[in-house]
Short mmCIF file of C-alpha atoms and ligand atoms in Angstrom, two decimals:
data_model
loop_
_atom_site.label_atom_id
_atom_site.label_comp_id
_atom_site.label_asym_id
_atom_site.label_seq_id
_atom_site.Cartn_x
_atom_site.Cartn_y
_atom_site.Cartn_z
CA MET A 22 57.93 -59.67 -65.59
CA ASN A 23 60.67 -57.54 -64.06
CA THR A 24 59.74 -55.86 -60.78
CA VAL A 25 62.55 -53.33 -61.09
CA GLU A 26 65.59 -53.27 -63.36
CA TRP A 27 68.38 -51.02 -64.53
CA THR A 28 68.21 -49.76 -68.11
CA PRO A 29 70.30 -47.12 -69.94
CA ALA A 30 67.28 -44.77 -69.62
CA GLY A 31 66.94 -45.24 -65.85
CA ALA A 32 65.24 -47.51 -63.32
CA ARG A 33 62.40 -49.36 -65.03
CA MET A 34 59.65 -50.82 -62.87
CA ILE A 35 56.25 -52.38 -63.21
CA ASP A 36 53.60 -49.99 -61.84
CA GLN A 37 52.14 -52.10 -59.03
CA ARG A 38 49.27 -49.66 -58.54
CA ALA A 39 47.86 -50.64 -61.93
CA LEU A 40 47.94 -54.42 -61.36
CA PRO A 41 46.17 -56.69 -61.95
CA THR A 42 44.13 -54.93 -64.63
CA GLU A 43 47.02 -53.29 -66.47
CA GLU A 44 50.67 -54.25 -66.90
CA VAL A 45 52.32 -50.84 -67.22
CA TYR A 46 56.05 -50.17 -66.93
CA ARG A 47 57.50 -46.85 -65.87
CA THR A 48 61.06 -45.62 -66.23
CA CYS A 49 62.40 -43.23 -63.59
CA ALA A 50 65.18 -41.12 -65.10
CA THR A 51 66.05 -39.16 -61.93
CA TYR A 52 66.53 -39.96 -58.27
CA GLN A 53 63.57 -37.74 -57.42
CA GLU A 54 61.36 -39.86 -59.68
CA VAL A 55 62.57 -43.03 -57.98
CA ALA A 56 61.83 -41.52 -54.55
CA GLU A 57 58.31 -40.63 -55.72
CA ALA A 58 57.84 -44.15 -57.13
CA ILE A 59 58.67 -45.61 -53.70
CA ARG A 60 56.45 -43.13 -51.85
CA SER A 61 53.49 -43.67 -54.17
CA MET A 62 53.84 -47.49 -54.15
CA ILE A 63 54.66 -47.90 -57.85
CA VAL A 64 57.35 -50.13 -56.34
CA ARG A 65 56.73 -51.67 -52.90
CA GLY A 66 57.81 -54.60 -50.72
CA ALA A 67 60.86 -54.31 -48.50
CA PRO A 68 63.58 -55.85 -50.72
CA ALA A 69 62.22 -54.21 -53.90
CA ILE A 70 62.25 -50.82 -52.18
CA GLY A 71 65.91 -51.38 -51.27
CA VAL A 72 66.84 -52.26 -54.86
CA ALA A 73 64.90 -49.27 -56.24
CA ALA A 74 66.61 -46.91 -53.77
CA ALA A 75 70.03 -48.22 -54.85
CA PHE A 76 69.14 -47.54 -58.50
CA GLY A 77 67.89 -44.08 -57.50
CA ILE A 78 71.16 -43.25 -55.75
CA ALA A 79 73.13 -44.41 -58.79
CA LEU A 80 70.97 -42.22 -61.05
CA GLY A 81 71.40 -39.25 -58.73
CA LEU A 82 75.16 -39.57 -58.65
CA GLN A 83 75.37 -39.89 -62.44
CA ALA A 84 73.48 -36.59 -62.75
CA SER A 85 75.65 -34.89 -60.10
CA VAL A 86 78.84 -35.98 -61.85
CA ALA A 87 77.50 -34.70 -65.18
CA ALA A 88 76.55 -31.35 -63.56
CA GLY A 89 79.97 -30.99 -61.90
CA GLU A 90 78.46 -30.73 -58.41
CA ASP A 91 80.27 -31.11 -55.10
CA LEU A 92 79.88 -34.89 -54.89
CA PRO A 93 79.93 -35.62 -51.13
CA ALA A 94 77.25 -32.96 -50.53
CA ALA A 95 75.17 -34.10 -53.50
CA PHE A 96 75.47 -37.74 -52.44
CA GLU A 97 74.17 -36.96 -48.94
CA ARG A 98 71.25 -35.00 -50.36
CA ILE A 99 70.34 -37.94 -52.63
CA CYS A 100 70.58 -40.46 -49.76
CA GLN A 101 68.45 -38.27 -47.50
CA THR A 102 65.76 -38.00 -50.17
CA MET A 103 65.68 -41.80 -50.46
CA ALA A 104 65.66 -42.29 -46.67
CA ALA A 105 62.63 -40.00 -46.32
CA THR A 106 60.41 -42.08 -48.62
CA ARG A 107 59.11 -44.84 -46.30
CA PRO A 108 60.15 -45.45 -42.68
CA THR A 109 59.39 -49.07 -41.80
CA ALA A 110 61.22 -51.42 -44.20
CA VAL A 111 64.82 -51.50 -43.02
CA ASN A 112 65.99 -52.88 -46.39
CA LEU A 113 65.74 -49.30 -47.67
CA PHE A 114 68.28 -48.08 -45.09
CA TRP A 115 70.41 -51.19 -45.58
CA ALA A 116 70.65 -50.43 -49.32
CA ILE A 117 71.44 -46.75 -48.68
CA ASP A 118 74.22 -47.73 -46.24
CA ARG A 119 75.66 -50.18 -48.73
CA MET A 120 75.69 -47.55 -51.51
CA ARG A 121 77.28 -45.05 -49.09
CA ARG A 122 80.05 -47.53 -48.23
CA LYS A 123 80.73 -48.07 -51.93
CA PHE A 124 80.85 -44.31 -52.55
CA GLU A 125 83.30 -43.76 -49.71
CA GLN A 126 85.52 -46.74 -50.58
CA ALA A 127 85.70 -45.78 -54.27
CA ARG A 128 86.56 -42.15 -53.46
CA ALA A 129 89.18 -43.24 -50.94
CA ALA A 130 90.71 -45.35 -53.72
CA GLY A 131 90.90 -42.27 -55.95
CA VAL A 132 88.00 -43.22 -58.23
CA ALA A 133 86.30 -40.09 -59.61
CA GLY A 134 83.97 -38.70 -62.28
CA ASP A 135 82.23 -41.12 -64.65
CA GLU A 136 84.14 -44.05 -63.20
CA LEU A 137 82.77 -43.26 -59.74
CA ALA A 138 79.23 -43.03 -61.10
CA GLN A 139 79.72 -46.36 -62.87
CA ALA A 140 80.99 -47.98 -59.65
CA LEU A 141 77.69 -47.05 -58.01
CA VAL A 142 75.64 -48.34 -60.93
CA ASP A 143 77.56 -51.63 -60.64
CA GLU A 144 76.89 -51.79 -56.90
CA ALA A 145 73.16 -51.20 -57.40
CA GLN A 146 73.05 -53.90 -60.05
CA ALA A 147 74.88 -56.25 -57.67
CA ILE A 148 72.24 -55.59 -54.98
CA HIS A 149 69.56 -56.42 -57.55
CA ALA A 150 71.23 -59.65 -58.71
CA GLU A 151 72.02 -60.79 -55.17
CA ASP A 152 68.42 -60.30 -54.08
CA ILE A 153 67.17 -62.88 -56.58
CA GLY A 154 69.79 -65.38 -55.37
CA VAL A 155 68.94 -64.66 -51.73
CA CYS A 156 65.22 -65.27 -52.38
CA ARG A 157 66.02 -68.63 -53.99
CA GLN A 158 68.08 -69.60 -50.95
CA ILE A 159 65.25 -68.55 -48.61
CA GLY A 160 63.00 -70.74 -50.72
CA ARG A 161 65.31 -73.73 -50.37
CA GLN A 162 65.67 -73.20 -46.60
CA GLY A 163 61.93 -72.90 -46.10
CA ALA A 164 60.61 -75.56 -48.48
CA ALA A 165 61.51 -78.35 -46.05
CA LEU A 166 59.03 -76.87 -43.55
CA VAL A 167 56.10 -77.15 -45.95
CA PRO A 168 54.68 -80.66 -46.27
CA ASP A 169 53.41 -82.12 -49.53
CA GLY A 170 49.72 -81.34 -49.90
CA ALA A 171 49.84 -78.30 -47.61
CA THR A 172 47.64 -75.24 -47.89
CA VAL A 173 49.60 -72.11 -46.99
CA LEU A 174 47.96 -68.88 -45.86
CA THR A 175 49.84 -65.69 -46.72
CA HIS A 176 49.18 -62.02 -46.02
CA CYS A 177 50.07 -59.07 -48.26
CA ASN A 178 52.52 -59.75 -51.09
CA ALA A 179 55.94 -61.15 -50.29
CA GLY A 180 56.45 -62.46 -53.79
CA ALA A 181 58.39 -61.66 -56.95
CA LEU A 182 56.73 -58.24 -57.01
CA ALA A 183 58.06 -57.39 -53.53
CA THR A 184 61.65 -58.38 -54.37
CA ALA A 185 63.95 -58.37 -57.38
CA GLY A 186 62.25 -61.67 -58.27
CA TYR A 187 61.01 -65.02 -56.86
CA GLY A 188 59.92 -63.66 -53.48
CA THR A 189 60.45 -64.52 -49.82
CA ALA A 190 57.22 -66.06 -48.45
CA LEU A 191 56.14 -66.91 -51.99
CA GLY A 192 59.74 -68.00 -52.69
CA VAL A 193 59.22 -70.74 -50.08
CA VAL A 194 55.98 -71.73 -51.82
CA ARG A 195 57.68 -71.69 -55.24
CA ALA A 196 60.61 -73.79 -54.00
CA ALA A 197 58.25 -76.36 -52.46
CA VAL A 198 56.32 -76.54 -55.76
CA GLU A 199 59.62 -76.94 -57.68
CA GLN A 200 60.41 -79.89 -55.41
CA GLY A 201 57.24 -81.55 -56.69
CA LYS A 202 55.07 -80.83 -53.65
CA ARG A 203 51.39 -80.08 -54.23
CA ILE A 204 50.90 -76.74 -52.51
CA ALA A 205 47.85 -74.50 -52.48
CA VAL A 206 47.77 -70.92 -51.20
CA TYR A 207 45.07 -68.91 -49.46
CA ALA A 208 45.76 -65.20 -49.99
CA ASP A 209 44.35 -62.61 -47.59
CA GLU A 210 43.13 -59.66 -49.67
CA THR A 211 45.10 -57.30 -47.36
CA ARG A 212 43.07 -54.15 -46.85
CA PRO A 213 43.47 -51.31 -47.47
CA PHE A 214 45.99 -51.46 -50.33
CA LEU A 215 44.89 -54.94 -51.44
CA GLN A 216 48.36 -56.36 -52.12
CA GLY A 217 46.97 -59.88 -51.58
CA ALA A 218 44.03 -59.51 -53.95
CA ARG A 219 45.82 -57.50 -56.61
CA LEU A 220 49.39 -58.81 -56.50
CA THR A 221 49.70 -62.18 -54.72
CA ALA A 222 46.70 -63.63 -56.56
CA TRP A 223 48.03 -62.27 -59.87
CA GLU A 224 51.56 -63.60 -59.58
CA LEU A 225 50.54 -67.04 -58.28
CA MET A 226 47.97 -67.45 -61.05
CA ARG A 227 50.64 -66.57 -63.62
CA ASP A 228 52.78 -69.36 -62.18
CA GLY A 229 49.90 -71.85 -62.16
CA ILE A 230 50.05 -72.25 -58.36
CA PRO A 231 46.53 -72.81 -56.96
CA VAL A 232 45.43 -69.71 -55.07
CA THR A 233 42.19 -68.91 -53.27
CA LEU A 234 41.52 -65.28 -52.43
CA ILE A 235 39.82 -64.56 -49.10
CA CYS A 236 38.90 -61.37 -47.25
CA ASP A 237 41.09 -60.61 -44.23
CA ASN A 238 38.26 -61.39 -41.82
CA MET A 239 37.89 -64.96 -43.16
CA ALA A 240 41.27 -66.30 -42.02
CA GLY A 241 40.08 -67.45 -38.58
CA HIS A 242 37.11 -69.24 -40.08
CA PHE A 243 39.29 -71.28 -42.46
CA MET A 244 41.81 -72.06 -39.72
CA LYS A 245 38.99 -73.34 -37.52
CA LEU A 246 37.77 -75.56 -40.37
CA GLY A 247 41.27 -77.11 -40.58
CA ARG A 248 41.86 -75.78 -44.09
CA ILE A 249 45.17 -74.00 -43.33
CA ASP A 250 48.32 -76.04 -42.61
CA CYS A 251 50.76 -73.18 -42.09
CA VAL A 252 51.10 -69.43 -42.45
CA ILE A 253 54.07 -67.87 -44.26
CA VAL A 254 54.53 -64.10 -44.42
CA GLY A 255 57.34 -61.72 -45.30
CA ALA A 256 58.79 -58.98 -43.09
CA ASP A 257 59.70 -55.32 -43.28
CA ARG A 258 61.92 -55.26 -40.20
CA ILE A 259 62.86 -57.89 -37.63
CA ALA A 260 64.21 -56.79 -34.24
CA ALA A 261 66.96 -58.70 -32.41
CA ASN A 262 64.43 -60.67 -30.33
CA GLY A 263 62.47 -61.74 -33.43
CA ASP A 264 59.59 -59.24 -33.13
CA THR A 265 58.55 -58.67 -36.72
CA ALA A 266 57.05 -55.68 -38.53
CA ASN A 267 55.00 -56.68 -41.54
CA LYS A 268 51.88 -55.49 -43.35
CA ILE A 269 49.02 -54.40 -41.10
CA GLY A 270 46.92 -57.42 -40.17
CA THR A 271 49.86 -59.82 -39.85
CA TYR A 272 49.65 -59.71 -36.04
CA MET A 273 45.98 -60.71 -36.17
CA VAL A 274 46.83 -63.68 -38.41
CA ALA A 275 49.66 -64.75 -36.08
CA ALA A 276 47.40 -64.60 -33.03
CA LEU A 277 44.79 -66.70 -34.83
CA ALA A 278 47.43 -69.20 -35.95
CA GLN A 279 48.56 -69.68 -32.35
CA ARG A 280 44.94 -70.16 -31.23
CA HIS A 281 44.61 -72.97 -33.79
CA ARG A 282 48.15 -74.41 -33.27
CA ILE A 283 49.12 -73.69 -36.87
CA PRO A 284 52.82 -72.97 -37.56
CA PHE A 285 53.47 -69.30 -38.33
CA TYR A 286 56.63 -68.66 -40.38
CA VAL A 287 58.35 -65.40 -41.31
CA ALA A 288 60.52 -65.55 -44.45
CA ALA A 289 62.98 -62.69 -44.96
CA PRO A 290 66.51 -61.87 -46.13
CA MET A 291 69.23 -61.01 -43.61
CA SER A 292 68.95 -57.40 -44.84
CA THR A 293 65.56 -57.24 -43.07
CA LEU A 294 67.17 -57.86 -39.67
CA ASP A 295 67.70 -54.78 -37.51
CA LEU A 296 69.85 -56.02 -34.64
CA ARG A 297 70.26 -52.47 -33.32
CA LEU A 298 66.69 -52.73 -32.04
CA GLU A 299 66.25 -55.10 -29.12
CA THR A 300 62.49 -55.44 -29.57
CA GLY A 301 59.82 -54.43 -32.04
CA ASP A 302 58.86 -51.43 -29.86
CA GLY A 303 61.51 -49.34 -31.60
CA ILE A 304 60.29 -50.04 -35.15
CA PRO A 305 58.75 -46.93 -36.75
CA ILE A 306 55.30 -47.62 -38.19
CA GLU A 307 54.33 -45.72 -41.31
CA ASP A 308 50.97 -43.94 -41.31
CA ARG A 309 49.50 -43.61 -44.77
CA ALA A 310 46.81 -41.39 -46.27
CA PRO A 311 43.20 -41.78 -45.03
CA ARG A 312 42.09 -42.02 -48.65
CA GLU A 313 43.48 -45.58 -48.86
CA VAL A 314 40.83 -46.55 -46.29
CA THR A 315 37.91 -44.36 -47.37
CA HIS A 316 38.21 -45.24 -51.07
CA ILE A 317 38.68 -48.29 -53.23
CA GLY A 318 40.18 -46.91 -56.40
CA ASP A 319 38.13 -43.81 -57.11
CA GLN A 320 35.06 -45.15 -55.32
CA ARG A 321 34.30 -43.62 -51.93
CA ILE A 322 33.17 -46.30 -49.44
CA ALA A 323 32.97 -44.20 -46.24
CA PRO A 324 31.26 -40.91 -45.34
CA ALA A 325 33.22 -37.78 -46.19
CA GLY A 326 34.93 -36.35 -43.12
CA VAL A 327 35.01 -39.58 -41.09
CA ALA A 328 38.07 -39.94 -38.82
CA VAL A 329 40.45 -42.59 -40.18
CA ALA A 330 43.49 -44.44 -38.87
CA ASN A 331 45.76 -46.07 -41.42
CA PRO A 332 48.91 -47.64 -39.97
CA ALA A 333 50.57 -49.56 -42.83
CA PHE A 334 52.33 -52.14 -40.61
CA ASP A 335 51.99 -53.90 -37.27
CA ILE A 336 54.41 -55.77 -35.03
CA THR A 337 53.99 -59.49 -34.48
CA PRO A 338 55.54 -60.41 -31.11
CA SER A 339 58.22 -63.08 -31.41
CA GLU A 340 56.34 -65.50 -29.16
CA LEU A 341 53.76 -65.95 -31.92
CA ILE A 342 56.42 -66.89 -34.50
CA THR A 343 57.30 -70.56 -35.04
CA ALA A 344 60.46 -69.89 -37.08
CA ILE A 345 62.22 -67.19 -39.09
CA ILE A 346 63.47 -68.41 -42.46
CA THR A 347 66.50 -66.58 -43.90
CA GLU A 348 68.92 -67.33 -46.74
CA ARG A 349 71.49 -68.43 -44.16
CA GLY A 350 69.27 -70.81 -42.25
CA VAL A 351 66.15 -71.14 -40.12
CA ALA A 352 66.03 -69.56 -36.64
CA TYR A 353 63.82 -70.98 -33.90
CA PRO A 354 62.75 -69.30 -30.64
CA PRO A 355 64.09 -67.86 -28.48
CA PHE A 356 65.38 -65.91 -31.48
CA THR A 357 68.02 -63.55 -30.04
CA ALA A 358 70.98 -65.95 -30.06
CA PRO A 359 70.21 -67.74 -33.36
CA LEU A 360 69.57 -64.46 -35.19
CA ARG A 361 72.87 -63.05 -33.93
CA ARG A 362 74.64 -66.26 -34.99
CA LEU A 363 73.13 -66.05 -38.49
CA ALA A 364 74.12 -62.38 -38.73
CA ALA A 365 77.67 -63.22 -37.69
CA GLY A 366 77.72 -65.83 -40.45
CA ASP A 367 78.24 -68.81 -38.09
O1 LIG B 429 53.39 -51.50 -47.98
P1 LIG B 429 54.11 -52.59 -48.72
O2 LIG B 429 53.29 -53.18 -49.82
O3 LIG B 429 55.48 -52.16 -49.16
O4 LIG B 429 54.29 -53.73 -47.62
C1 LIG B 429 54.90 -54.93 -48.00
C2 LIG B 429 54.94 -55.95 -46.93
O5 LIG B 429 54.51 -55.75 -45.82
C3 LIG B 429 55.64 -57.23 -47.27
O6 LIG B 429 55.06 -58.31 -46.60
C4 LIG B 429 57.12 -57.12 -46.84
O7 LIG B 429 57.68 -55.97 -47.38
C5 LIG B 429 57.91 -58.29 -47.25
S1 LIG B 429 58.17 -58.36 -48.99
C6 LIG B 429 59.22 -59.63 -49.36
#
């Protein structure tokens, strides 16, 4: 299963909207198609969105070179289209910045035409390959925190499907399992888009890792019964003080975990850190269509015309987070200094 990959025909990705009932792959041949795939959640999850955007930019530049367009102007237009897809996951903007740096460096070095387009394809493929390695390192860093025999609660999908492969939160689970630990997972279904029910349950079952699906409103009950040993979630953006944006409902899980003295871990690559923001207050929260709440698939479950709120993410305050697991190491609170040290590579 490849979440997203480069092929000669374009960016090929598994259509995550169709899972778990159908395994359908779609190939985006243009940057506009990649942008639409991100917007419509064919591809989702912060690192996977970043990789897809990089492939989209490479596709866009290839087309602009072939059409003989003014490249700096075309490149900006392509980047702006990508940047307008989804606002919360900073990995998207990280990937765009990295592709922009490559474009500028290559042009400054006199690279042009097909060679310039190829340089951007290579950079996008490097982002893809690095992401898998980064997830494995996050897994290694985090596995030590998960005791043998533990039951881990996770929210949303921070697995292979949310990254180029292996996953962040589920990468920690996978690494612990690879070390021979007996780990079981409780997966919150994650209303309204059901990433936990549709995606986390599917990918863990494929790997033979024991998974129990629960509704979001059952987490507190199982914590109270002593059935959860730790919580591990992914992140879409982490501010300098450790405040973390992740899928809506994460904050509720973190508050419950604190109430029951259960460790609450965030697992994320360094590309999810946004040190320009001091706190989570500055993180933009995406609002999605009311239909995601009023319908399950094509089935209406609420009266027509009802008012709906559908924020796709919430911010978990850093004081509810036990540790942040990155590929470079594990940060403990207060997070500001350790996160800056990790970012500086110390
Ligand atoms: O709306 P989504 O499905 O893109 O949201 C995904 C999440 O919130 C994930 O937990 C996050 O991106 C981390 S993925 C490694």
